[in-house]
mmCIF file of C-alpha atoms in Angstrom:
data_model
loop_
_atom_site.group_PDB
_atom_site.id
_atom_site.type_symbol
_atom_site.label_atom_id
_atom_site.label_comp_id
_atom_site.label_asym_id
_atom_site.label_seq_id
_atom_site.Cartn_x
_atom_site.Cartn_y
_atom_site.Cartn_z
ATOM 1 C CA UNK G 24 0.000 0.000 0.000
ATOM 2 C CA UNK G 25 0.842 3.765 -0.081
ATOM 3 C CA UNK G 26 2.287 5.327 2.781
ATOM 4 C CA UNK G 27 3.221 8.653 4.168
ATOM 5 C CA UNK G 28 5.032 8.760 7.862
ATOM 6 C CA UNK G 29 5.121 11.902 9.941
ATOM 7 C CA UNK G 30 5.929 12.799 13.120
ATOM 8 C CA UNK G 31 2.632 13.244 14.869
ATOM 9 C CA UNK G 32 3.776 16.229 17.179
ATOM 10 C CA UNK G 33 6.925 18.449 17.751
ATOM 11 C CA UNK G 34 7.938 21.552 20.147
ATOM 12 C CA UNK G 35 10.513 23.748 19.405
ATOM 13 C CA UNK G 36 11.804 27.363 20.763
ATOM 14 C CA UNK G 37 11.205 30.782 19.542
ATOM 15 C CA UNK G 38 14.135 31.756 17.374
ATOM 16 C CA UNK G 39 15.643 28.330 16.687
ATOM 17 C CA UNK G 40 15.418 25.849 14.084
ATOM 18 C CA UNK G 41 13.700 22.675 13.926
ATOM 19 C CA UNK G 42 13.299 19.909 10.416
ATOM 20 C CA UNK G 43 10.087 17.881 9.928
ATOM 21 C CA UNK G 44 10.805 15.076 8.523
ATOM 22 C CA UNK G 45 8.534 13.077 5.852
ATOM 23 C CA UNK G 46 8.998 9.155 4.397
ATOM 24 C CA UNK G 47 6.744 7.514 1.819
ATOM 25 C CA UNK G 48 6.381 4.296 0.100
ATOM 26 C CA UNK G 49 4.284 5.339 -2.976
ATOM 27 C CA UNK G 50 3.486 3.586 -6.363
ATOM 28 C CA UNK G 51 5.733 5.989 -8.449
ATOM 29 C CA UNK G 52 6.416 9.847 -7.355
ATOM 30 C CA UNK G 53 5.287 12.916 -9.203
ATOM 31 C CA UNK G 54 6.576 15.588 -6.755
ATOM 32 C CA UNK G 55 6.151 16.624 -2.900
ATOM 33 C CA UNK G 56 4.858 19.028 -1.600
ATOM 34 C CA UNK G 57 4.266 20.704 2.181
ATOM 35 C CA UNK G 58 1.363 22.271 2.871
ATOM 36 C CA UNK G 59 1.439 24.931 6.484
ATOM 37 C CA UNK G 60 -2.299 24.662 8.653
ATOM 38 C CA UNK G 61 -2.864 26.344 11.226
ATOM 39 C CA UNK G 62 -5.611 25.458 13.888
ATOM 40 C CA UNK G 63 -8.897 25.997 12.420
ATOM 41 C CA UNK G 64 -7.983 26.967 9.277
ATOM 42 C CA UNK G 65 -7.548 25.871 5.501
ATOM 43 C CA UNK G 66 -4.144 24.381 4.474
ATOM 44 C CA UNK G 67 -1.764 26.705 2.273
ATOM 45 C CA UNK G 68 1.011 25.676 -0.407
ATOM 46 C CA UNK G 69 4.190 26.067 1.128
ATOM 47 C CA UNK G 70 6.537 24.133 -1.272
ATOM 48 C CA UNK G 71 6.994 21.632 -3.788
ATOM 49 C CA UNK G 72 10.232 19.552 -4.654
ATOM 50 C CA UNK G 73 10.154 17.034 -8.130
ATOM 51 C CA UNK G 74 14.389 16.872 -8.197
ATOM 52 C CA UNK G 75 16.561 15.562 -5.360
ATOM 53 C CA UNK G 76 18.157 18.821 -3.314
ATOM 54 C CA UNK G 77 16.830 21.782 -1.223
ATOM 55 C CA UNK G 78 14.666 24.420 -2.377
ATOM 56 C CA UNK G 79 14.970 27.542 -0.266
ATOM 57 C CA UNK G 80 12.192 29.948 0.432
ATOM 58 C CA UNK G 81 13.160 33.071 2.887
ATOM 59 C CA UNK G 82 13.217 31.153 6.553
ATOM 60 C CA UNK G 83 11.763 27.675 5.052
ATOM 61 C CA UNK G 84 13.478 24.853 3.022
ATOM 62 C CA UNK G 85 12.475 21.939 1.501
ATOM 63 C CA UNK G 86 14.725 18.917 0.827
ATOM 64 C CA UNK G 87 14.352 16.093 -1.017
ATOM 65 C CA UNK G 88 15.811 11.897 -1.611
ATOM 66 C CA UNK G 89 13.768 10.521 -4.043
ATOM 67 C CA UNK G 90 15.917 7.162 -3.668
ATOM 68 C CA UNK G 91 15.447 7.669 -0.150
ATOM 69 C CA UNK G 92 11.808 8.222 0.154
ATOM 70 C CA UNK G 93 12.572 11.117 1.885
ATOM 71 C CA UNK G 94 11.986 14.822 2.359
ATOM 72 C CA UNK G 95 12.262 17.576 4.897
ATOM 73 C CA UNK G 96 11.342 20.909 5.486
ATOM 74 C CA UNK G 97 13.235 22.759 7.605
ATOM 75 C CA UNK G 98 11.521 26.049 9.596
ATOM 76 C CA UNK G 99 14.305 29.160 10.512
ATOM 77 C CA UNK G 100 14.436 31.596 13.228
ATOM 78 C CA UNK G 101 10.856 30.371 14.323
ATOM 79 C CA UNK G 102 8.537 32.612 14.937
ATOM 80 C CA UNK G 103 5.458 32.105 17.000
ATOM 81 C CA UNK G 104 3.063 31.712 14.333
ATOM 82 C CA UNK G 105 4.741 29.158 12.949
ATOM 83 C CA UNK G 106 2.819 26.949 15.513
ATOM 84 C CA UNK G 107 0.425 24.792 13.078
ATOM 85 C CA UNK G 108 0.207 21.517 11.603
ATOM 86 C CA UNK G 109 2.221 20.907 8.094
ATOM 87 C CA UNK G 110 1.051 18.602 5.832
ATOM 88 C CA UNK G 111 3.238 16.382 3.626
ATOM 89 C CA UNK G 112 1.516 15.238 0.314
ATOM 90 C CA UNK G 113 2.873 13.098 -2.147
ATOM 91 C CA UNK G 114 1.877 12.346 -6.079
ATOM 92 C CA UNK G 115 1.726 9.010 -7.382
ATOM 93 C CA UNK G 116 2.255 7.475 -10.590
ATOM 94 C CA UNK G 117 -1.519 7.690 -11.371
ATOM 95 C CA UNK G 118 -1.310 11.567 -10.447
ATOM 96 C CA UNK G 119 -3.085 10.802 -7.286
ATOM 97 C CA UNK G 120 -2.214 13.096 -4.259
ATOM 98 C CA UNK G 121 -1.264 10.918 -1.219
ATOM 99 C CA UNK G 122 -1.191 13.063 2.384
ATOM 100 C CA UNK G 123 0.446 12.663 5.236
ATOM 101 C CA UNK G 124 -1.729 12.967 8.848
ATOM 102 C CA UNK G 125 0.479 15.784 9.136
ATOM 103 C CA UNK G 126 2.565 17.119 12.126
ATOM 104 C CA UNK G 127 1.552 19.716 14.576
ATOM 105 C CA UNK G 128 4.644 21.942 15.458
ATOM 106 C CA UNK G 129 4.338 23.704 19.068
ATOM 107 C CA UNK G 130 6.778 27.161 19.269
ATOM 108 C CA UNK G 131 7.386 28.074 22.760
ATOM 109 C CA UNK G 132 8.807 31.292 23.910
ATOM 110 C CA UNK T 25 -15.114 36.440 -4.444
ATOM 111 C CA UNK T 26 -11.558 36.222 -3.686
ATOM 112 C CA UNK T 27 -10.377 32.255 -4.599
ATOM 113 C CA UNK T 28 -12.905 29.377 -2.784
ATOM 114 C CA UNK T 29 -15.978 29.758 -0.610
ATOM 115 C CA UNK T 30 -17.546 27.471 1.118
ATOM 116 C CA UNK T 31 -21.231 27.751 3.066
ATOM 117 C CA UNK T 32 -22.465 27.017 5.696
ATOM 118 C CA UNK T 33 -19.356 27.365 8.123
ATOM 119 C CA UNK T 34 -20.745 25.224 10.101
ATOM 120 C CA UNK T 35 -23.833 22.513 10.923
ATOM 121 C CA UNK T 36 -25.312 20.431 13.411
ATOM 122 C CA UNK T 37 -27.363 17.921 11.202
ATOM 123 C CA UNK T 38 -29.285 15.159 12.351
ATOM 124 C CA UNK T 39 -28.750 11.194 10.974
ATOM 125 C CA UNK T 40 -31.144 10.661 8.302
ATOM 126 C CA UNK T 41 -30.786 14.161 6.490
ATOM 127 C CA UNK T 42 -29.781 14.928 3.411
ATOM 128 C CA UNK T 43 -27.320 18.058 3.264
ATOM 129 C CA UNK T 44 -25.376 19.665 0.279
ATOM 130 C CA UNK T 45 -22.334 21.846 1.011
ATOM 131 C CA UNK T 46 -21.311 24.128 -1.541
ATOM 132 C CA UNK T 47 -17.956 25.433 -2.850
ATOM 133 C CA UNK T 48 -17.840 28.273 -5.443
ATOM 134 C CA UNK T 49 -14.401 29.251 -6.612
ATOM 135 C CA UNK T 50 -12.984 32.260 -8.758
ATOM 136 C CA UNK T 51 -9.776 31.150 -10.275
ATOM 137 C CA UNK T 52 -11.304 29.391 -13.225
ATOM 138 C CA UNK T 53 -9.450 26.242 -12.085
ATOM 139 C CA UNK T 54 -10.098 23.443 -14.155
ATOM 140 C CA UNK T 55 -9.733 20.971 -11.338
ATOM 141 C CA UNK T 56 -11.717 20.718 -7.625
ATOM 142 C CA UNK T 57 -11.855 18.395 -5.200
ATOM 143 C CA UNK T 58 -13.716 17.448 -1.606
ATOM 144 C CA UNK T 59 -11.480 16.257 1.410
ATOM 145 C CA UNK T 60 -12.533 15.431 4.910
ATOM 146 C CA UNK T 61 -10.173 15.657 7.607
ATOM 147 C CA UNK T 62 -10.635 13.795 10.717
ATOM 148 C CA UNK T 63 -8.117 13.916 14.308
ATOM 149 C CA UNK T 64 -5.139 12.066 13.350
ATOM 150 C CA UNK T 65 -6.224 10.758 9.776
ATOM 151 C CA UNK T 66 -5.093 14.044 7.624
ATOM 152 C CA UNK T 67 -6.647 14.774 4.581
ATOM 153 C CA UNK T 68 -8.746 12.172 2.946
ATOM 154 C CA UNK T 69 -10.556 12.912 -1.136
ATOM 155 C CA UNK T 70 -13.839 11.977 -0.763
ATOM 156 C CA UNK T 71 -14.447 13.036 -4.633
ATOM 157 C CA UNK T 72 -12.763 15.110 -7.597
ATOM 158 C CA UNK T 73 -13.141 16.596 -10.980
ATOM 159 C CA UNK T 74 -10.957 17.438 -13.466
ATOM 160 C CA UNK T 75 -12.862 19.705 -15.672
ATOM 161 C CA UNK T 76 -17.059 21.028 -15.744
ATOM 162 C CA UNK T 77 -18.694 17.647 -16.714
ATOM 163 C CA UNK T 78 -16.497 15.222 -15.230
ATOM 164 C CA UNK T 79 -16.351 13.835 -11.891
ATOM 165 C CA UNK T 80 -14.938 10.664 -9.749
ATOM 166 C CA UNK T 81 -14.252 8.608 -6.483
ATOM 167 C CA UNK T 82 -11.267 9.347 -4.115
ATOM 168 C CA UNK T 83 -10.632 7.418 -1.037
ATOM 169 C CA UNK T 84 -14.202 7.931 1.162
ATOM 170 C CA UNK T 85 -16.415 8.631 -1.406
ATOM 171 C CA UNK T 86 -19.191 6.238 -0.085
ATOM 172 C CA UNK T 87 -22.584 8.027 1.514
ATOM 173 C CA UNK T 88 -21.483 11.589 -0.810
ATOM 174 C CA UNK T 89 -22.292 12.455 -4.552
ATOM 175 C CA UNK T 90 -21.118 15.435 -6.382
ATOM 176 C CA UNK T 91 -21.720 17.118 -9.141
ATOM 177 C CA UNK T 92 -20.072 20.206 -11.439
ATOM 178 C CA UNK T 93 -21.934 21.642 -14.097
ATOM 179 C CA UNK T 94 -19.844 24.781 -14.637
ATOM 180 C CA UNK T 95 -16.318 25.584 -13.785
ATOM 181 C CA UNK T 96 -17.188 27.509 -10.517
ATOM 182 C CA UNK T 97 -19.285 25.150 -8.747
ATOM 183 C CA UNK T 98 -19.062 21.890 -6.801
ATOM 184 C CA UNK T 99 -21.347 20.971 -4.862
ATOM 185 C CA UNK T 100 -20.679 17.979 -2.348
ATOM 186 C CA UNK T 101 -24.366 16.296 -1.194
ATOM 187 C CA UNK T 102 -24.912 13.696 1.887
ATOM 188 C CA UNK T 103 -28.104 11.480 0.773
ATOM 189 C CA UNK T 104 -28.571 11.018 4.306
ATOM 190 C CA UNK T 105 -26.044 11.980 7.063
ATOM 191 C CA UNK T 106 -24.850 9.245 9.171
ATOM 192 C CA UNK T 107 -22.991 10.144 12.704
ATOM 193 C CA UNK T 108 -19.310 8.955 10.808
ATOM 194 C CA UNK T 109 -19.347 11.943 8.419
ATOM 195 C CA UNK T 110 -18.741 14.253 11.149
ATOM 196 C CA UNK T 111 -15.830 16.375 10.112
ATOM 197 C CA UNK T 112 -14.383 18.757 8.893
ATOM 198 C CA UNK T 113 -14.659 19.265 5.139
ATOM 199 C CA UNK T 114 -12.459 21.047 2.879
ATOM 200 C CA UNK T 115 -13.043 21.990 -1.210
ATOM 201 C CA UNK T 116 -10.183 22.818 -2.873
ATOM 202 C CA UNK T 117 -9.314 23.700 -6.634
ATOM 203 C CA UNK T 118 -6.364 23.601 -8.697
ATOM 204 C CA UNK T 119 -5.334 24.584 -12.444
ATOM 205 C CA UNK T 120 -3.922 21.829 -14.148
ATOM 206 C CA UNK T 121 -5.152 18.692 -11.754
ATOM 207 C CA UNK T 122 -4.627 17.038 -8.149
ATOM 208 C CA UNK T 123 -0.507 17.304 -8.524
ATOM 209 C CA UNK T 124 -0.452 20.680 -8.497
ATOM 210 C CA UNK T 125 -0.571 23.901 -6.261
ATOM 211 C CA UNK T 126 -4.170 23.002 -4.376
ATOM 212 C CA UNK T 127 -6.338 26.416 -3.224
ATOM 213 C CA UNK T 128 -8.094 25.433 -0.336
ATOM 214 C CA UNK T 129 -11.789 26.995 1.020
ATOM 215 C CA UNK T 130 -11.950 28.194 4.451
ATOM 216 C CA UNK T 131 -13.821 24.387 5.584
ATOM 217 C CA UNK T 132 -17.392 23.659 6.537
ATOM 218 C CA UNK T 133 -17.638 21.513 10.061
ATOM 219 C CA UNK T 134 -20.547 19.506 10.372
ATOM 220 C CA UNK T 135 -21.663 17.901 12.995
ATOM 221 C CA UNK T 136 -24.249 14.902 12.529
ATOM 222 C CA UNK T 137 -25.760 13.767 15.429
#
């Protein structure tokens, strides 16, 4: 079957770094992506990686192992509302988005 | 209209109805879909379609119907609610299908008791 493994929960500190990490076991791969949600809310597009390496965006990067089955995205000088869930989705070789039950990040002061 | 709506925000609905939510969306995306997220489960597509016309099954479609007669609309229906499809549901839209950037509505929770 397809699978996408996340950490269910993680804290970090205000002003430090922390790296999600995301596996999957999918019928083919047509790109990853991470999606940011916070509490209540609608998911947003924060990334999407189809090559192996990191794609930087200001304090967020997004790496990628596609012989791995691996990815990461990696959160700078956090910021309080960074606290939310991200969501790691991956396409298979039928162009079918697979998610990831996502991890919720906790930022404490 | 700025990108997706969905109505109602929220409703308490009780077993045996039949409900539709409705997403309306902007972009003139070709592609929408319906997800329910539940506590620990993520996001799970109950239905999709591609372009106006054309619909079909994701993961949980069983117990919803949709339809889309025009690019903006998609309409998700519940024949008759049963106390497992409470959740949260999401309609989202995209340009060029599901492996692409999604746009996401704000969510409509229903409760059905």
């Amino acid at each position: 079957g397809q699978n996408i493994d996340q950490p269910t929960e993680m804290t970090a500190t205000e002003g430090a770094i922390v790296q999600i990490n995301c596996t999957y076991q999918t019928s083919g791969f047509n790109g990853l992506f991470w999606y940011q949600q916070h509490a209540g809310e609608a998911p947003t597009f924060l990334s999407y990686n189809v090559l192996d390496g990191l794609e930087e965006k200001g304090r967020f990067s997004s790496f990628l192992s596609r012989s791995k089955g691996y990815s990461y995205l990696l959160l700078k000088e956090l910021q309080m509302k960074d606290s939310a869930s991200y969501l790691c989705a991956v396409g298979d070789s039928n162009y079918q988005l697979i998610w990831g039950a996502g991890t919720k990040l906790i930022i404490k002061p | 209209i700025a990108g997706i709506t969905q109505a109602p925000t929220s409703q308490i609905l009780a077993a045996g109805r039949r409900m539709t939510l409705r997403c309306t969306q902007d972009m003139r995306h070709n592609a929408m879909y319906w997800y329910r997220q539940d506590l620990g489960l993520g996001l799970r597509l109950i239905h999709y379609s591609n372009t106006a016309g054309t619909t079909g099954k994701g993961e949980v479609p069983d117990g919803y119907s949709v339809s889309r007669a025009n690019t903006d609309d998609f309409p998700l229906t519940l024949a008759s609610a049963v106390p497992s499809q409470t959740s949260v549901y999401f309609c989202a839209s995209s340009d060029r299908g599901m492996v692409n950037e999604q746009f996401f509505g704000p969510g409509t929770r229903l409760t059905v008791l």
